[in-house]
Coordinates of C-alpha atoms in Angstrom, one line a residue:
X1 CA 0.0 0.0 0.0
X2 CA 1.5 3.3 -1.1
X3 CA 1.4 6.7 0.7
X4 CA 3.3 10.0 0.4
X5 CA 6.1 8.7 2.6
X6 CA 6.7 5.3 0.9
X7 CA 5.1 1.9 0.8
X8 CA 3.8 -0.4 3.5
X9 CA 3.3 -4.1 3.7
X10 CA -0.2 -5.6 3.1
X11 CA 0.4 -9.2 3.9
X12 CA -1.8 -12.2 4.8
X13 CA -0.9 -12.2 8.5
X14 CA -1.7 -8.5 8.8
X15 CA -4.9 -8.7 6.8
X16 CA -6.2 -11.7 8.7
X17 CA -6.2 -9.8 12.0
X18 CA -8.0 -6.9 10.4
X19 CA -10.6 -9.1 8.7
X20 CA -11.4 -10.8 12.1
X21 CA -11.7 -7.4 13.7
X22 CA -14.0 -6.1 11.1
X23 CA -16.1 -9.3 11.2
X24 CA -16.5 -8.9 14.9
X25 CA -17.5 -5.2 14.7
X26 CA -19.8 -5.7 11.6
X27 CA -20.2 -9.0 9.8
X28 CA -18.1 -11.5 7.8
X29 CA -19.6 -10.0 4.6
X30 CA -18.5 -6.4 5.4
X31 CA -15.0 -7.7 6.2
X32 CA -14.8 -9.4 2.8
X33 CA -16.2 -6.3 1.1
X34 CA -13.5 -4.2 2.7
X35 CA -10.7 -6.5 1.5
X36 CA -12.1 -6.5 -2.1
X37 CA -12.4 -2.8 -2.1
X38 CA -8.8 -2.3 -1.0
X39 CA -7.5 -4.8 -3.6
X40 CA -9.4 -3.2 -6.4
X41 CA -8.4 0.4 -5.6
X42 CA -5.9 1.8 -8.2
X43 CA -5.8 5.5 -7.1
X44 CA -6.6 7.3 -3.9
X45 CA -6.7 10.8 -2.5
X46 CA -5.6 11.9 0.9
X47 CA -4.2 14.6 3.1
X48 CA -0.7 15.4 4.5
X49 CA -1.3 17.0 7.9
X50 CA 0.8 19.0 10.3
X51 CA -0.9 20.1 13.4
X52 CA 0.4 23.3 14.9
X53 CA 0.8 24.9 18.3
X54 CA 1.2 28.7 18.4
X55 CA -1.7 29.8 16.1
X56 CA -5.2 30.3 17.5
X57 CA -8.3 28.9 16.0
X58 CA -9.1 30.5 12.6
X59 CA -11.5 29.8 9.7
X60 CA -10.0 27.7 6.9
X61 CA -7.7 29.7 4.7
X62 CA -6.0 28.6 1.4
X63 CA -2.4 29.7 1.3
X64 CA -0.2 28.7 -1.6
X65 CA 1.4 25.6 -3.1
X66 CA -1.8 23.6 -2.6
X67 CA -1.6 24.1 1.2
X68 CA -4.4 25.3 3.5
X69 CA -4.5 26.4 7.1
X70 CA -7.6 24.9 8.7
X71 CA -9.2 24.3 12.1
X72 CA -8.3 20.9 13.5
X73 CA -12.0 20.1 13.6
X74 CA -12.3 20.4 9.8
X75 CA -10.0 17.4 9.2
X76 CA -11.8 14.2 8.5
X77 CA -11.7 11.5 11.2
X78 CA -8.7 9.2 11.3
X79 CA -6.8 7.1 13.8
X80 CA -4.1 9.8 14.1
X81 CA -6.5 12.6 14.6
X82 CA -8.3 10.5 17.2
X83 CA -5.0 9.9 19.0
X84 CA -4.2 13.6 19.0
X85 CA -7.5 14.9 20.2
X86 CA -8.2 12.3 22.9
X87 CA -7.7 13.2 26.6
X88 CA -3.9 12.9 27.0
X89 CA -3.3 15.2 29.9
X90 CA -0.6 12.9 31.3
X91 CA 1.4 12.5 28.1
X92 CA 2.6 15.0 25.4
X93 CA 2.2 14.1 21.7
X94 CA 6.0 14.1 21.8
X95 CA 5.8 11.0 24.0
X96 CA 7.4 12.8 27.0
X97 CA 5.9 11.8 30.3
X98 CA 5.0 15.3 31.6
X99 CA 1.9 17.5 31.5
X100 CA 1.0 18.8 28.1
X101 CA 0.7 22.5 29.0
X102 CA 0.2 23.5 25.3
X103 CA -2.9 21.5 25.1
X104 CA -4.5 20.1 21.9
X105 CA -3.6 22.1 18.8
X106 CA -6.3 24.3 17.3
X107 CA -5.2 24.4 13.7
X108 CA -3.3 22.4 11.1
X109 CA -1.6 22.8 7.7
X110 CA -3.0 20.4 5.2
X111 CA -2.1 19.5 1.6
X112 CA -4.3 17.4 -0.7
X113 CA -2.4 14.7 -2.6
X114 CA -3.2 11.9 -5.0
X115 CA -1.6 8.5 -4.5
X116 CA -1.2 6.4 -7.6
X117 CA -0.7 3.4 -7.7
X118 CA -2.5 2.7 -4.5
X119 CA -1.4 -0.9 -4.2
X120 CA 1.3 -3.0 -5.9
X121 CA 1.6 -6.7 -6.0
X122 CA 5.3 -7.2 -5.3
X123 CA 5.2 -10.8 -6.7
X124 CA 4.8 -9.2 -10.2
X125 CA 6.7 -5.9 -9.9
X126 CA 8.7 -3.8 -7.5
X127 CA 6.9 -0.8 -5.9
X128 CA 7.8 2.5 -7.5
X129 CA 10.2 4.7 -5.6
X130 CA 9.6 8.4 -5.0
X131 CA 12.5 10.7 -5.7
X132 CA 11.5 12.9 -2.7
X133 CA 9.3 10.8 -0.4
X134 CA 9.2 13.5 2.3
X135 CA 8.8 16.6 0.1
X136 CA 5.2 17.2 1.2
X137 CA 6.2 17.2 4.9
X138 CA 9.1 19.6 4.2
X139 CA 6.8 21.9 2.3
X140 CA 4.4 22.1 5.2
X141 CA 7.2 22.8 7.6
X142 CA 8.6 25.5 5.4
X143 CA 5.2 27.2 5.3
X144 CA 4.9 26.7 9.1
X145 CA 8.2 28.6 9.5
X146 CA 7.1 31.3 7.1
X147 CA 3.9 32.0 9.2
X148 CA 6.2 33.2 12.0
X149 CA 6.2 36.7 10.4
X150 CA 2.4 37.0 10.8
X151 CA 1.7 38.7 14.1
X152 CA 4.5 37.8 14.7
X153 CA 3.9 34.4 16.3
X154 CA 5.7 31.1 16.9
X155 CA 4.0 28.2 15.2
X156 CA 5.6 24.9 16.0
X157 CA 4.8 21.3 14.9
X158 CA 2.8 19.2 17.3
X159 CA 2.6 16.1 15.0
X160 CA 2.5 15.3 11.3
X161 CA 0.8 12.4 9.5
X162 CA -0.8 11.2 6.3
X163 CA -4.3 10.0 5.9
X164 CA -6.5 8.8 3.0
X165 CA -9.8 10.5 2.5
X166 CA -11.5 7.1 2.7
X167 CA -11.4 5.5 6.1
X168 CA -11.4 2.0 4.6
X169 CA -8.2 2.8 2.8
X170 CA -6.7 4.2 6.0
X171 CA -7.4 0.9 7.7
X172 CA -5.2 -0.8 5.1
X173 CA -2.1 1.2 6.2
X174 CA -0.7 -1.0 8.9
X175 CA 2.7 0.7 9.2
X176 CA 2.0 4.4 8.5
X177 CA 2.1 6.3 11.7
X178 CA 3.0 9.8 12.8
X179 CA 6.1 11.9 13.0
X180 CA 7.0 14.3 15.8
X181 CA 10.0 16.7 15.7
X182 CA 12.2 17.1 18.8
X183 CA 12.0 20.8 19.7
X184 CA 15.2 22.2 21.3
X185 CA 13.1 24.9 22.8
X186 CA 9.8 23.5 24.1
X187 CA 7.9 26.3 26.0
X188 CA 5.2 25.7 28.5
X189 CA 3.1 28.3 26.7
X190 CA 3.5 30.4 23.5
X191 CA 2.5 34.0 23.6
X192 CA 2.3 35.7 20.1
X193 CA 3.6 39.2 19.9
X194 CA 0.6 40.3 17.7
X195 CA -2.7 39.1 16.2
X196 CA -2.7 36.5 13.5
X197 CA -4.0 38.0 10.3
X198 CA -5.2 35.4 7.7
X199 CA -5.1 37.9 4.8
X200 CA -1.5 38.7 5.6
X201 CA -0.7 35.0 5.9
X202 CA -1.9 34.3 2.4
X203 CA 0.0 37.3 1.0
X204 CA 3.3 36.5 2.7
X205 CA 3.3 32.8 1.8
X206 CA 2.6 33.6 -1.8
X207 CA 5.4 36.2 -1.8
X208 CA 7.8 33.7 -0.2
X209 CA 7.5 31.3 -3.2
X210 CA 8.1 34.1 -5.6
X211 CA 11.6 34.7 -4.2
X212 CA 14.7 33.2 -5.7
X213 CA 15.9 30.1 -3.8
X214 CA 19.0 31.7 -2.2
X215 CA 17.0 34.5 -0.6
X216 CA 14.4 32.0 0.5
X217 CA 17.1 30.0 2.4
X218 CA 18.3 33.2 4.1
X219 CA 14.8 34.2 5.1
X220 CA 14.2 30.7 6.4
X221 CA 17.1 31.1 8.7
X222 CA 15.8 34.5 9.9
X223 CA 12.3 33.1 10.4
X224 CA 13.5 30.1 12.3
X225 CA 15.5 32.4 14.7
X226 CA 12.6 34.8 15.1
X227 CA 10.4 31.8 16.0
X228 CA 12.9 30.7 18.6
X229 CA 13.1 34.3 20.0
X230 CA 9.4 34.3 20.5
X231 CA 9.4 30.9 22.3
X232 CA 12.3 31.7 24.6
X233 CA 11.8 32.9 28.2
X234 CA 15.2 34.4 28.8
X235 CA 15.6 38.1 27.7
X236 CA 19.3 37.5 26.8
X237 CA 18.5 34.4 24.6
X238 CA 15.7 36.3 22.9
X239 CA 18.1 39.2 22.1
X240 CA 20.7 36.8 20.7
X241 CA 18.2 35.0 18.4
X242 CA 16.9 38.3 17.1
X243 CA 20.4 39.5 16.3
X244 CA 21.1 36.3 14.3
X245 CA 17.7 36.8 12.5
X246 CA 18.4 40.3 11.4
X247 CA 22.0 39.8 10.5
X248 CA 21.0 36.8 8.3
X249 CA 19.1 39.1 6.0
X250 CA 20.5 42.6 6.5
X251 CA 24.3 42.2 6.8
X252 CA 26.5 41.6 3.8
X253 CA 29.8 40.9 5.4
X254 CA 32.0 41.7 8.4
X255 CA 32.2 45.0 10.1
X256 CA 29.8 47.7 11.5
X257 CA 26.9 45.4 11.8
X258 CA 25.4 47.4 14.6
X259 CA 25.2 50.5 12.5
X260 CA 24.4 48.8 9.2
X261 CA 21.6 46.5 10.4
X262 CA 19.9 49.2 12.5
X263 CA 20.0 51.7 9.6
X264 CA 18.8 49.1 7.0
X265 CA 16.0 47.9 9.3
X266 CA 14.8 51.5 9.7
X267 CA 14.9 52.3 6.0
X268 CA 13.4 49.0 4.8
X269 CA 10.4 49.1 7.2
X270 CA 9.8 52.8 6.8
X271 CA 9.7 53.1 10.6
X272 CA 12.6 55.4 10.7
X273 CA 14.2 56.3 14.0
X274 CA 11.9 54.1 16.1
X275 CA 13.2 50.9 14.3
X276 CA 16.8 52.1 14.5
X277 CA 16.4 52.7 18.2
X278 CA 14.9 49.2 18.8
X279 CA 17.6 47.4 16.8
X280 CA 20.5 49.5 18.3
X281 CA 19.2 48.9 21.8
X282 CA 19.1 45.2 21.1
X283 CA 22.8 45.2 20.2
X284 CA 23.5 47.1 23.4
X285 CA 21.6 44.3 25.3
X286 CA 23.5 41.6 23.5
X287 CA 26.9 43.2 24.2
X288 CA 26.0 43.5 27.9
X289 CA 25.0 39.8 27.9
X290 CA 28.2 38.7 26.2
X291 CA 30.6 40.8 28.3
X292 CA 28.9 40.6 31.7
X293 CA 27.4 37.1 31.4
X294 CA 23.9 38.3 32.3
X295 CA 21.2 40.4 30.6
X296 CA 20.7 43.7 32.5
X297 CA 17.1 44.4 33.8
X298 CA 17.1 47.7 31.8
X299 CA 18.8 48.8 28.6
X300 CA 19.7 52.3 27.4
X301 CA 17.7 53.3 24.3
X302 CA 18.9 56.4 22.4
X303 CA 16.5 59.3 23.0
X304 CA 14.4 57.4 25.6
X305 CA 16.7 56.6 28.4
X306 CA 16.7 53.2 30.2
X307 CA 13.9 50.9 29.2
X308 CA 13.1 47.4 30.7
X309 CA 15.1 44.9 28.7
X310 CA 12.0 42.8 28.2
X311 CA 10.3 45.7 26.3
X312 CA 13.5 46.2 24.3
X313 CA 13.5 42.6 23.1
X314 CA 9.8 42.5 22.3
X315 CA 10.1 45.7 20.2
X316 CA 13.1 44.2 18.4
X317 CA 11.1 41.1 17.6
X318 CA 8.4 43.3 16.1
X319 CA 10.9 45.2 14.0
X320 CA 12.5 42.0 12.8
X321 CA 9.1 40.7 11.7
X322 CA 8.4 44.0 9.9
X323 CA 11.8 43.7 8.1
X324 CA 10.9 40.2 6.9
X325 CA 7.4 41.4 5.8
X326 CA 9.0 44.3 3.9
X327 CA 11.4 41.9 2.0
X328 CA 8.6 39.6 1.1
X329 CA 6.4 42.4 -0.1
X330 CA 9.1 43.8 -2.3
X331 CA 10.0 40.3 -3.6
X332 CA 13.7 40.7 -2.7
X333 CA 16.4 42.7 -1.1
X334 CA 17.3 46.2 -2.4
X335 CA 20.6 47.3 -3.8
X336 CA 21.9 48.6 -0.4
X337 CA 24.5 50.9 -2.1
X338 CA 21.7 53.0 -3.6
X339 CA 18.9 52.2 -1.2
X340 CA 20.7 53.7 1.8
X341 CA 20.8 57.1 0.1
X342 CA 17.4 57.2 -1.6
X343 CA 14.9 55.3 0.6
X344 CA 12.0 57.3 2.0
X345 CA 11.8 57.3 5.8
X346 CA 8.7 57.8 7.9
X347 CA 8.9 60.5 10.6
X348 CA 9.4 59.6 14.2
X349 CA 6.3 58.2 16.0
X350 CA 6.5 61.0 18.5
X351 CA 6.9 63.8 16.0

């Protein structure tokens, strides 16, 4: 039996147990009908699913690349969905034996796929091999990462799986389970910095796939670090991740990154001096952390005096997200040599 992640055995010993189970729950005739239906199927449709923490419930939204963001309740019933939504207060979907403080995910990314052939008789031929058997899962994870700029927020994978649209076909998959990523930073709760906007999500995902591949890779690094910064609890760690995120997309070599990144963030977002202050203060905070070994409770912000370091990092996260949004909306990076002299700048917010 084929799926998006490869092929799974459908052998007599496995089928016998399933037939007995179906006969007990229904009748011998329904069990035989199920087997005949599976053996006669040549093509099937299904869903690749990645359930997400970090995004609140929303109405279903079509994004791009055949991917949609939907409420978990809109996904057809399957064994994996049942496993995820049952009462598991004592165990995380990651399998760790500690309370699942994040709860059941509210939304999921899905992609409709066609599986053909559905079944192969290996006595007659070898099953076809996919050149990229995990490409659908990688696509969903890339889009998950891209959604970080919306809000910004910190969507992370809860669990991924594949399911056929037909429950009878799902029951023929004896070896197809679920996959869970090990998260290096697994928070007890995820607080988004802003509201999740579905319209912006559609726009940004579409823009992301219009970029050339090299820039997409750089943006993916920045988005990943921004996502980590939102998840982290330590002010110092958040500042370090935001630094990496901004430098990944705004620096173009060694030297004067504090000046260069702050100026470019201000020009690119159109936020002017407010963005430059936020990014510059974040570098001040990072420097204090590196040299003193601890993040100070307050950080000096040009023109504003000392501000709580927590506020400094939160504002830097917002600016970082605005930078990513600006790059996506303009479908690329500007020529910095000309842009730094000619870019329009918004007046200060307190002007």
